[in-house]
mmCIF file of N, CA, C and O in Angstrom:
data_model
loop_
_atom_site.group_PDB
_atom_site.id
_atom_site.type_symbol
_atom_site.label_atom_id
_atom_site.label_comp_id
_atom_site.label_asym_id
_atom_site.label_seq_id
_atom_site.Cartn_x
_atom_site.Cartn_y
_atom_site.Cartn_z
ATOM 1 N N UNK A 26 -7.828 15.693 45.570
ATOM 2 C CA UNK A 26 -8.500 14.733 44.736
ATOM 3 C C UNK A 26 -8.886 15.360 43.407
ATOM 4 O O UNK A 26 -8.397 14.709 42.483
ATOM 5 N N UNK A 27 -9.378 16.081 43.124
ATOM 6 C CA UNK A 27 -10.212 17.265 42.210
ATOM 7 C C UNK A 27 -8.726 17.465 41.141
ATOM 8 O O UNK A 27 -8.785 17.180 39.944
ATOM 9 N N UNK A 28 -7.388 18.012 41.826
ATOM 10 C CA UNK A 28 -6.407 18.349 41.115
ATOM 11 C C UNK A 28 -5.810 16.540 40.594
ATOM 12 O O UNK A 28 -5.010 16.572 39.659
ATOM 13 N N UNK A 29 -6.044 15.559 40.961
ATOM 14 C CA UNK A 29 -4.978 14.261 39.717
ATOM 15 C C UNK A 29 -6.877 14.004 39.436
ATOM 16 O O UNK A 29 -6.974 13.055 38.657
ATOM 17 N N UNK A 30 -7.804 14.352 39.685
ATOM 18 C CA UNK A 30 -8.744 14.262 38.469
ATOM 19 C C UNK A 30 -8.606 14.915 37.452
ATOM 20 O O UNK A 30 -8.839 14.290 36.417
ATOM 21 N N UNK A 31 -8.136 16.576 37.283
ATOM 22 C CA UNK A 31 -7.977 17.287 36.353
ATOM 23 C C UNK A 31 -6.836 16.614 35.271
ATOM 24 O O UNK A 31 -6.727 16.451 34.056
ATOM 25 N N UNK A 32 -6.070 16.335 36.500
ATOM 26 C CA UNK A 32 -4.438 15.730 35.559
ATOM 27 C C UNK A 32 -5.050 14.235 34.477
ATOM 28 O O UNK A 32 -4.656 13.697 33.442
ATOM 29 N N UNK A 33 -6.033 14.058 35.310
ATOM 30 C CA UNK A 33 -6.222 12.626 34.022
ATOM 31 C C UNK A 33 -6.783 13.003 33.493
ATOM 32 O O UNK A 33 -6.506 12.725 32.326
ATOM 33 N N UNK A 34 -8.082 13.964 33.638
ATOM 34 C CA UNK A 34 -8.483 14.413 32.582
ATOM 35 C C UNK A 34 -7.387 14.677 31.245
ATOM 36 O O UNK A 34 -7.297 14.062 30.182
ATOM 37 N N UNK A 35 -6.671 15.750 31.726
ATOM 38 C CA UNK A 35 -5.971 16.376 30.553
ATOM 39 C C UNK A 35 -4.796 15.212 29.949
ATOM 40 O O UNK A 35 -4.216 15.569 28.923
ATOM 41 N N UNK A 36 -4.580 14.434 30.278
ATOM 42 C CA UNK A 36 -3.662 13.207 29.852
ATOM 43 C C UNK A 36 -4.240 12.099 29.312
ATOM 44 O O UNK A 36 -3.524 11.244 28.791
ATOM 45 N N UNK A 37 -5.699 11.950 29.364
ATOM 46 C CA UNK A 37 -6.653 11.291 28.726
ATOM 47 C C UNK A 37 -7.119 12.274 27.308
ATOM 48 O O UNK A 37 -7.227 11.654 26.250
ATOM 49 N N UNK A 38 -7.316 13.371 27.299
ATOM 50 C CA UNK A 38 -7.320 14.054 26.448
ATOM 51 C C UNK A 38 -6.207 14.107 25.319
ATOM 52 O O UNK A 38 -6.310 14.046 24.094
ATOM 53 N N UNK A 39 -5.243 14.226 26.050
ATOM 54 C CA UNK A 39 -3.539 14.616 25.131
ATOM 55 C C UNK A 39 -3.974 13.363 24.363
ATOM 56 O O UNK A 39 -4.364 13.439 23.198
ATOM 57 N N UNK A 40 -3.892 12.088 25.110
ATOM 58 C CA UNK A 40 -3.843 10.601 24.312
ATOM 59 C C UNK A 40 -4.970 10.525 23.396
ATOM 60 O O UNK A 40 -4.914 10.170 22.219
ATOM 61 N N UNK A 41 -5.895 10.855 23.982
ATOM 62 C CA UNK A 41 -7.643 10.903 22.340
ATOM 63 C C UNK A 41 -6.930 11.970 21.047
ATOM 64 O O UNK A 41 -7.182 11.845 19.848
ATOM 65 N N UNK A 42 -6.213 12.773 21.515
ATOM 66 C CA UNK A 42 -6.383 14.027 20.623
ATOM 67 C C UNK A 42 -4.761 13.495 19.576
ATOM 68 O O UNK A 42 -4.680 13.886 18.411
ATOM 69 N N UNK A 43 -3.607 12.603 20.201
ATOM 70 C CA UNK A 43 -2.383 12.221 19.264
ATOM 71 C C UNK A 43 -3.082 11.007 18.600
ATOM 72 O O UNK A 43 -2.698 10.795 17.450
ATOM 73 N N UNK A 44 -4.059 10.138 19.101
ATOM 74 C CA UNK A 44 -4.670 9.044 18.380
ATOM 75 C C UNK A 44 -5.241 9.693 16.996
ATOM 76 O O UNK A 44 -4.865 9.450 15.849
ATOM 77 N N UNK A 45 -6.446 10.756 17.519
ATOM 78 C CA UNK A 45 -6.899 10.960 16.660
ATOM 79 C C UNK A 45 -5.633 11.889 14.969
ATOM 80 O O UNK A 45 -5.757 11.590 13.781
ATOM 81 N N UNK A 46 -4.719 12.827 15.493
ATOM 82 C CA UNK A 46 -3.501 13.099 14.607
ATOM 83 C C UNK A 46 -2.908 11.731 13.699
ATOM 84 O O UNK A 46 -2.712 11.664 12.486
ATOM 85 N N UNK A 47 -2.710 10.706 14.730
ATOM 86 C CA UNK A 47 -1.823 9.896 14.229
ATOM 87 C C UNK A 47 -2.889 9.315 12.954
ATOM 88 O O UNK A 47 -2.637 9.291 11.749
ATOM 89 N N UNK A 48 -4.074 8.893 13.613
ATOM 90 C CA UNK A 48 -4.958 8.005 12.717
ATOM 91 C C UNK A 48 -5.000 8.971 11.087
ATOM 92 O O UNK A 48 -4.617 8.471 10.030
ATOM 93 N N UNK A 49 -5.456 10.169 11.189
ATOM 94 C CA UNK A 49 -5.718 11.077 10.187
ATOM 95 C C UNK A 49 -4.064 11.089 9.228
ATOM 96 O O UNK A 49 -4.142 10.993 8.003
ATOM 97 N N UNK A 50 -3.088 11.173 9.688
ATOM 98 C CA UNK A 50 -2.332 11.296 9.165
ATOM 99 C C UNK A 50 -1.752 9.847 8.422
ATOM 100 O O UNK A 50 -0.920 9.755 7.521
ATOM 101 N N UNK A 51 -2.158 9.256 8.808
ATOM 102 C CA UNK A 51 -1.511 7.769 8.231
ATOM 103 C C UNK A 51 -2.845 7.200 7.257
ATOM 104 O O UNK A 51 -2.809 6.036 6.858
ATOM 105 N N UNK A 52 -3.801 7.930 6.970
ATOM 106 C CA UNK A 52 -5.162 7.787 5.912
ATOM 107 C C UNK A 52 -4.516 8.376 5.018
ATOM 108 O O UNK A 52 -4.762 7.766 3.977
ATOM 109 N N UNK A 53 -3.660 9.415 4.762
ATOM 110 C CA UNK A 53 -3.160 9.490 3.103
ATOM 111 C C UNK A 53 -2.658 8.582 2.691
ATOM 112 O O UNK A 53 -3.162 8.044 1.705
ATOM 113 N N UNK A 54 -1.589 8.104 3.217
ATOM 114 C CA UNK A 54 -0.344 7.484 2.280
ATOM 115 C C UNK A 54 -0.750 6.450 1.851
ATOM 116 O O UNK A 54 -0.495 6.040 0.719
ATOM 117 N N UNK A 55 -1.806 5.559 3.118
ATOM 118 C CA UNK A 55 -2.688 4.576 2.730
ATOM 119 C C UNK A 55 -3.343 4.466 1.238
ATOM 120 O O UNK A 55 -3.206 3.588 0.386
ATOM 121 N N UNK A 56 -4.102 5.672 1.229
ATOM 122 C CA UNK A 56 -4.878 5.719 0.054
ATOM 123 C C UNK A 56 -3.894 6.405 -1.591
ATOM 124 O O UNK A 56 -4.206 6.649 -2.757
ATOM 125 N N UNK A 57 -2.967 6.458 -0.973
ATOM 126 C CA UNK A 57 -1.969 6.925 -2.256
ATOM 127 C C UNK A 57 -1.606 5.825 -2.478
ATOM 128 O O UNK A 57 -1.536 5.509 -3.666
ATOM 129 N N UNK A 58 -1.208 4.751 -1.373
ATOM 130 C CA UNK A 58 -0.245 3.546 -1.646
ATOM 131 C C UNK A 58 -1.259 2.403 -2.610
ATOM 132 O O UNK A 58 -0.687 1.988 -3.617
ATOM 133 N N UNK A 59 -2.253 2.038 -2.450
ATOM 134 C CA UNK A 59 -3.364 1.828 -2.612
ATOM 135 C C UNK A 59 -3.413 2.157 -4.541
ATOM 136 O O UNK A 59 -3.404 1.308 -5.431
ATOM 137 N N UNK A 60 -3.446 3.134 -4.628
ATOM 138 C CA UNK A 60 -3.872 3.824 -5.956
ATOM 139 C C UNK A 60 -2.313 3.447 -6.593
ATOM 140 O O UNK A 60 -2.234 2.880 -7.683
ATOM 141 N N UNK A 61 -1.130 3.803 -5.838
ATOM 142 C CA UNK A 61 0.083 3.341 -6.833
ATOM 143 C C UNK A 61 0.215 1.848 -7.132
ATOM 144 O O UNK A 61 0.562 1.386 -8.219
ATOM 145 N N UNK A 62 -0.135 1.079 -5.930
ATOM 146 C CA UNK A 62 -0.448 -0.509 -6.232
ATOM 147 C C UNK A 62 -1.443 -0.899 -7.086
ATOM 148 O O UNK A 62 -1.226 -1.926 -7.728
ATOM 149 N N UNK A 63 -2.433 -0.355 -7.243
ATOM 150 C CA UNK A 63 -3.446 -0.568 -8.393
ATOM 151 C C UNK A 63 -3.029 -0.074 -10.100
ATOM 152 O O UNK A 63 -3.700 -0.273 -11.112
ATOM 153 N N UNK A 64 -1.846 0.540 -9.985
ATOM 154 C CA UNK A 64 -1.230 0.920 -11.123
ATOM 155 C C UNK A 64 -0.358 -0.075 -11.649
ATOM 156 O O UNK A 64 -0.127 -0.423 -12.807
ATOM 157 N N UNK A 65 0.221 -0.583 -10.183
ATOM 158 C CA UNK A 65 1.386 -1.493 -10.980
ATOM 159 C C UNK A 65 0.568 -2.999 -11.412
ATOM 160 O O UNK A 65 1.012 -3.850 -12.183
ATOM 161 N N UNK A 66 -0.936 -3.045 -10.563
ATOM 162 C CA UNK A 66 -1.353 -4.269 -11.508
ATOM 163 C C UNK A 66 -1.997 -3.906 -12.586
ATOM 164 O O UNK A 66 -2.327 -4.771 -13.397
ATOM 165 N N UNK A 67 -2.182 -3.077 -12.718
ATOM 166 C CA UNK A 67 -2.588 -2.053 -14.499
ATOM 167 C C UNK A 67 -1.549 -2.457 -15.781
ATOM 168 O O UNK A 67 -1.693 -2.822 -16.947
ATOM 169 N N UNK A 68 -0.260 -2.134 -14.738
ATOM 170 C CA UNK A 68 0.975 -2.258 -15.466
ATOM 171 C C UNK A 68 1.345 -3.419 -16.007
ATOM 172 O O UNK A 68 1.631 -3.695 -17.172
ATOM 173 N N UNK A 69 1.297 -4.284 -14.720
ATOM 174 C CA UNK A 69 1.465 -5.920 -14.933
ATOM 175 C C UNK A 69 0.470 -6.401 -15.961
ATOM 176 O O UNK A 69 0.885 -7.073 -16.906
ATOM 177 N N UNK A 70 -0.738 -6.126 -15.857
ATOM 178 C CA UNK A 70 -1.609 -6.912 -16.681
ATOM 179 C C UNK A 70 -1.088 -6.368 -18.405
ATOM 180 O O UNK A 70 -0.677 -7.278 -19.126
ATOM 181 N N UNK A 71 -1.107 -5.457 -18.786
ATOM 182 C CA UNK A 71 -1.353 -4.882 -19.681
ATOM 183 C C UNK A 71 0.739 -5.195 -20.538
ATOM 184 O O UNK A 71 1.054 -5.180 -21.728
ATOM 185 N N UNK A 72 1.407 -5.363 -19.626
ATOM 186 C CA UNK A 72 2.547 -5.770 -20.383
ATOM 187 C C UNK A 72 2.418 -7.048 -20.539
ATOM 188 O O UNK A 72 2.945 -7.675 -21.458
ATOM 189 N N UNK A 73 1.779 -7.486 -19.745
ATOM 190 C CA UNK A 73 2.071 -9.230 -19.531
ATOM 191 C C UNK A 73 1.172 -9.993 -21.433
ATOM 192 O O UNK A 73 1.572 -10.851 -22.219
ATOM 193 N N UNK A 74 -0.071 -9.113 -21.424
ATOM 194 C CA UNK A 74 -0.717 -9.258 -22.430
ATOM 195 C C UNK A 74 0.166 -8.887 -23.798
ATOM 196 O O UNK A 74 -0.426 -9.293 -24.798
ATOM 197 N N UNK A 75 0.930 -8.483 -23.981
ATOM 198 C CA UNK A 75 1.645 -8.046 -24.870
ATOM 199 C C UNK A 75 2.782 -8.472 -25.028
ATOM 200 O O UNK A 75 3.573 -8.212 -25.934
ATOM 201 N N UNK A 76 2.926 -9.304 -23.935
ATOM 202 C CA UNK A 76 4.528 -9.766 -24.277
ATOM 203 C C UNK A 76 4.262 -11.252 -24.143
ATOM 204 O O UNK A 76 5.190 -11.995 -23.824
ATOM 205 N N UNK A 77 2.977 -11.754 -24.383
ATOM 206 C CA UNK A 77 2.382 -13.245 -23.928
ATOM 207 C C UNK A 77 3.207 -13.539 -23.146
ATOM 208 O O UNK A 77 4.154 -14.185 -23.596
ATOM 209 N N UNK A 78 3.208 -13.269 -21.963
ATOM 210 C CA UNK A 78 4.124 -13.821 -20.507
ATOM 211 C C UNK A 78 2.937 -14.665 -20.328
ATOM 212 O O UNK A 78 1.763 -14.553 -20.681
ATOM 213 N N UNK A 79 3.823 -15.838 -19.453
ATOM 214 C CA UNK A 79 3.029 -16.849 -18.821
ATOM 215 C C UNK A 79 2.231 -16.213 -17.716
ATOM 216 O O UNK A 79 2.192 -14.999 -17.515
ATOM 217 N N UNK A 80 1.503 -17.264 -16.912
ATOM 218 C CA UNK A 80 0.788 -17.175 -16.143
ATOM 219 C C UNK A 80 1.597 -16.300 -14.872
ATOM 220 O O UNK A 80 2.825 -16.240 -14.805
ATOM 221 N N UNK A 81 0.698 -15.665 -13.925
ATOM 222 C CA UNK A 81 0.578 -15.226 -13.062
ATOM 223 C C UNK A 81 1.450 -16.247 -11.447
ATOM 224 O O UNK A 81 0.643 -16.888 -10.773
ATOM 225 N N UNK A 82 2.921 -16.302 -11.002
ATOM 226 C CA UNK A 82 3.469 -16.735 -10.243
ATOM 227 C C UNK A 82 2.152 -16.717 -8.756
ATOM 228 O O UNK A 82 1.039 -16.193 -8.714
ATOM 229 N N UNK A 83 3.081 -17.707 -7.476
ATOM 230 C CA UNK A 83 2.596 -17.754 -6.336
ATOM 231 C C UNK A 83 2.957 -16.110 -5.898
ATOM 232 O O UNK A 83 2.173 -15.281 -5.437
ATOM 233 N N UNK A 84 3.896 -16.007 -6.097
ATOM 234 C CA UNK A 84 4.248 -14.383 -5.265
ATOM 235 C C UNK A 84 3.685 -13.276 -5.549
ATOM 236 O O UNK A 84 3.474 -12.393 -4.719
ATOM 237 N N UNK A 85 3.289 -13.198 -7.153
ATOM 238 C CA UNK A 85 2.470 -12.143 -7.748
ATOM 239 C C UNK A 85 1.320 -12.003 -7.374
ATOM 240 O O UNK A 85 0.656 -10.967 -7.332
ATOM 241 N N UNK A 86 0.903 -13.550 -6.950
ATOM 242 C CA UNK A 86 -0.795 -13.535 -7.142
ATOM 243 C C UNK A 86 -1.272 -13.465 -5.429
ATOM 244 O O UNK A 86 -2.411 -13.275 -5.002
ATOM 245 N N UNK A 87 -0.075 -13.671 -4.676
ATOM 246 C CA UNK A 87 -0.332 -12.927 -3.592
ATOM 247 C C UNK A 87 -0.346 -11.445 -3.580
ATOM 248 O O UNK A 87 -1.254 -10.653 -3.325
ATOM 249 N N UNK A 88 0.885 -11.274 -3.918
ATOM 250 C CA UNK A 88 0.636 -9.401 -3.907
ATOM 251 C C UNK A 88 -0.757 -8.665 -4.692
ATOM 252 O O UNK A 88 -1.397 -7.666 -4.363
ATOM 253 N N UNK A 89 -0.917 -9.568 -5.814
ATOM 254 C CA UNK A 89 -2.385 -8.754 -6.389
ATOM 255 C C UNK A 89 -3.251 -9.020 -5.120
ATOM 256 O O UNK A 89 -3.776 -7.961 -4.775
ATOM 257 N N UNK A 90 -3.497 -9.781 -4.520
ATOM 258 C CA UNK A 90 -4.748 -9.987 -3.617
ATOM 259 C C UNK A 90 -4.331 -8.899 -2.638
ATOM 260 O O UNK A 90 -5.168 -8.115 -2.190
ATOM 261 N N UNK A 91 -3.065 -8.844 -2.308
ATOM 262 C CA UNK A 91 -2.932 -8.445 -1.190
ATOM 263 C C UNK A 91 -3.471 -6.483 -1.700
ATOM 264 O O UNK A 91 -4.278 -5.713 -1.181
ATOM 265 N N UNK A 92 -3.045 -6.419 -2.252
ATOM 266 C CA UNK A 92 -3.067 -4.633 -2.650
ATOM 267 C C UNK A 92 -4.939 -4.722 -3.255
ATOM 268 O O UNK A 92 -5.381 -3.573 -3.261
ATOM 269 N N UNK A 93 -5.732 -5.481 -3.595
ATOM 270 C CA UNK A 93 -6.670 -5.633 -3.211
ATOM 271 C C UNK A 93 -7.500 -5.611 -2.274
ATOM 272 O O UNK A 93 -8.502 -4.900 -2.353
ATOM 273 N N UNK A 94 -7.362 -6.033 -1.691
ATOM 274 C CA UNK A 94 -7.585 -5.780 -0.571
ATOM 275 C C UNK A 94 -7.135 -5.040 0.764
ATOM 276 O O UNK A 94 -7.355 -5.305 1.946
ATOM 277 N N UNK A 95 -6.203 -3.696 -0.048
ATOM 278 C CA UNK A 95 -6.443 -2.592 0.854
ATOM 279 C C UNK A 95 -4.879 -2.962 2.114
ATOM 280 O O UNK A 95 -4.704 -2.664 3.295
ATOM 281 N N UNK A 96 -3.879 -3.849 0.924
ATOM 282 C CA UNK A 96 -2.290 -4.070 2.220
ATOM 283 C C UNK A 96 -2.017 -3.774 0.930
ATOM 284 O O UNK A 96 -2.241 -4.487 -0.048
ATOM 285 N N UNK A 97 -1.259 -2.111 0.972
ATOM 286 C CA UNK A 97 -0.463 -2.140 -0.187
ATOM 287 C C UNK A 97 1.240 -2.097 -0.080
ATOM 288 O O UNK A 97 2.168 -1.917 -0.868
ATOM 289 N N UNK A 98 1.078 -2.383 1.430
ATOM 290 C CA UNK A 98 2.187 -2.464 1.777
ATOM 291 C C UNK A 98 3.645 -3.512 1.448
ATOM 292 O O UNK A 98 4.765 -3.224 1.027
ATOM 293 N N UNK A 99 3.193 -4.456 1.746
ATOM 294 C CA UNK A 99 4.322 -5.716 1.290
ATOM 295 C C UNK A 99 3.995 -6.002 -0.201
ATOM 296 O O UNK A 99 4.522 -6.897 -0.862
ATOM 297 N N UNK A 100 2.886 -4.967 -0.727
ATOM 298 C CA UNK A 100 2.464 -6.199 -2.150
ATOM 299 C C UNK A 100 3.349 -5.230 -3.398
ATOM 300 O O UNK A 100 3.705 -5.702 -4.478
ATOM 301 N N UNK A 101 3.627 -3.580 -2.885
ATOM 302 C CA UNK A 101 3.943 -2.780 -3.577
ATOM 303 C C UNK A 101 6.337 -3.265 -4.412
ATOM 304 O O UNK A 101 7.048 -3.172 -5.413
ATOM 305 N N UNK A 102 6.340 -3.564 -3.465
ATOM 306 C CA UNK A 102 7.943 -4.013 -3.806
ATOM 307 C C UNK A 102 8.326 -5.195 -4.196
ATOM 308 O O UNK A 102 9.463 -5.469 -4.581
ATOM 309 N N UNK A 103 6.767 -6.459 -4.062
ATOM 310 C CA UNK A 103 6.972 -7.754 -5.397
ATOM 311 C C UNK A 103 6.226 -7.428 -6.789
ATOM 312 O O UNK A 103 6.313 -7.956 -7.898
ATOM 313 N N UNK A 104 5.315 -6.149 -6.207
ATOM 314 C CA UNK A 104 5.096 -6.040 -7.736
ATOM 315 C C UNK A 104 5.978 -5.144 -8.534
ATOM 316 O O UNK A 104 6.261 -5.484 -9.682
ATOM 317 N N UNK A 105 6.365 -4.212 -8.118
ATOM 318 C CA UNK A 105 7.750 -3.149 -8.969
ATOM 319 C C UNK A 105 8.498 -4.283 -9.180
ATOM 320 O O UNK A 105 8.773 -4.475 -10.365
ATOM 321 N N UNK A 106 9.042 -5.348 -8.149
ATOM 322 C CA UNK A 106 10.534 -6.160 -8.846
ATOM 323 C C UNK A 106 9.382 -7.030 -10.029
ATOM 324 O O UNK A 106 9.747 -6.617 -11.130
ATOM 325 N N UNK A 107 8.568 -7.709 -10.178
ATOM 326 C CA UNK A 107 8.121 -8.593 -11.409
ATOM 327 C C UNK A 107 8.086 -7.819 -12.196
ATOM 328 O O UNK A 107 8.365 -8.336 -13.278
ATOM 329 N N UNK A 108 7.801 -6.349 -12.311
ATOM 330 C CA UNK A 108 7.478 -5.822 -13.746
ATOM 331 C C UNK A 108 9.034 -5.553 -13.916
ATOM 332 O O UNK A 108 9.318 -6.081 -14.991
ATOM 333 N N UNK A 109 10.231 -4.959 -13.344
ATOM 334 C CA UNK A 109 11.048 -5.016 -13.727
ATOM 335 C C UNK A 109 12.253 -6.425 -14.187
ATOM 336 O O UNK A 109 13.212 -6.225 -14.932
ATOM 337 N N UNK A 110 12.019 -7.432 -13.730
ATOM 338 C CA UNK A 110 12.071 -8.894 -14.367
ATOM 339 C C UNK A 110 11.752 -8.688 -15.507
ATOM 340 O O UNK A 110 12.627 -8.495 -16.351
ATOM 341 N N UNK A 111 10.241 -8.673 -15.876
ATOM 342 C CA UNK A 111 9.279 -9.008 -17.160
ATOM 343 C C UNK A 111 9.884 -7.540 -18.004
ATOM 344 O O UNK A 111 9.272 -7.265 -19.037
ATOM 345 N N UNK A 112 10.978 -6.661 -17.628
ATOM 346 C CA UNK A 112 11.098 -5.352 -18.633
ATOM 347 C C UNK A 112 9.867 -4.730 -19.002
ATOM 348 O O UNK A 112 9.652 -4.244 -20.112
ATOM 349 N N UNK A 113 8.898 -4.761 -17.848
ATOM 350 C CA UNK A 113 7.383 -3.534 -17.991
ATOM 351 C C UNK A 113 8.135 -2.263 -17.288
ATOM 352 O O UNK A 113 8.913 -2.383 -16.342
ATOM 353 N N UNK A 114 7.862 -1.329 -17.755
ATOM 354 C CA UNK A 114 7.828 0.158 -17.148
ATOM 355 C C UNK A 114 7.232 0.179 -16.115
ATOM 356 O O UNK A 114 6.093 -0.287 -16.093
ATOM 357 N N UNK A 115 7.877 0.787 -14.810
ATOM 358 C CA UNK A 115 7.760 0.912 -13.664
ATOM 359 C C UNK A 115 6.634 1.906 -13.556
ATOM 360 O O UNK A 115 7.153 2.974 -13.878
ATOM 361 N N UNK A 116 5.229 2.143 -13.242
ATOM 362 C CA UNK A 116 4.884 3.466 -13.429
ATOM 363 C C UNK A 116 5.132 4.671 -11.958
ATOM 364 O O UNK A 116 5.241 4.406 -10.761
ATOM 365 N N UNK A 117 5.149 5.642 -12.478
ATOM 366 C CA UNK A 117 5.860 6.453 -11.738
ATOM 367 C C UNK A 117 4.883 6.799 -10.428
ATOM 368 O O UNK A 117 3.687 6.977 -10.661
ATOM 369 N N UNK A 118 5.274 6.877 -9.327
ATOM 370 C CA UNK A 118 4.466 7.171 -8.148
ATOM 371 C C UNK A 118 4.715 8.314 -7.783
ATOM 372 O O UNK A 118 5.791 8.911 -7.814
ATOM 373 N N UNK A 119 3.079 8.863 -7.195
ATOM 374 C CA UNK A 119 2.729 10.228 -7.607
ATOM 375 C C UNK A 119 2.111 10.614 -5.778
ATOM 376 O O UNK A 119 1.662 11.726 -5.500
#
């Protein structure tokens, strides 16, 4: 009894200890992705003002919310394709 207590112990452990790896490791890219999406609406705004582009599309103005609020995931590849549409400079991700 004592020895498949030990075994769960240590297999309950393995699983806390790859959660905790996995979680830590997937907090960078987050917060990089995050900061490069906040660039490209830097980007967007600031060409859009200069080239009097119209208003702000349904697809854009999802992706701004969305990278707002911390999904910079799906919002990062409609905002690179609009600025490259609108001929804004892509800014470079770092």
């Amino acid at each position: 009894m004592s020895k498949s207590l030990s075994l769960c112990a240590a297999a309950i452990t393995s699983l806390v200890a790859g959660m905790c790896i996995a979680t830590s490791s997937n907090a960078q890219p987050t917060t990089s992705d995050t900061a490069y999406c906040r660039s490209l609406i830097n980007a967007y705004a600031k060409g859009g003002k200069r080239q009097g582009q119209p208003p702000v599309g349904n697809a854009t103005a999802v992706a701004i919310g969305q990278c707002q609020e911390g999904n910079p995931g799906s919002a990062i590849p409609v905002l690179e394709q609009r600025l490259r549409d609108r001929n804004i400079a892509v800014p470079a991700r770092s």
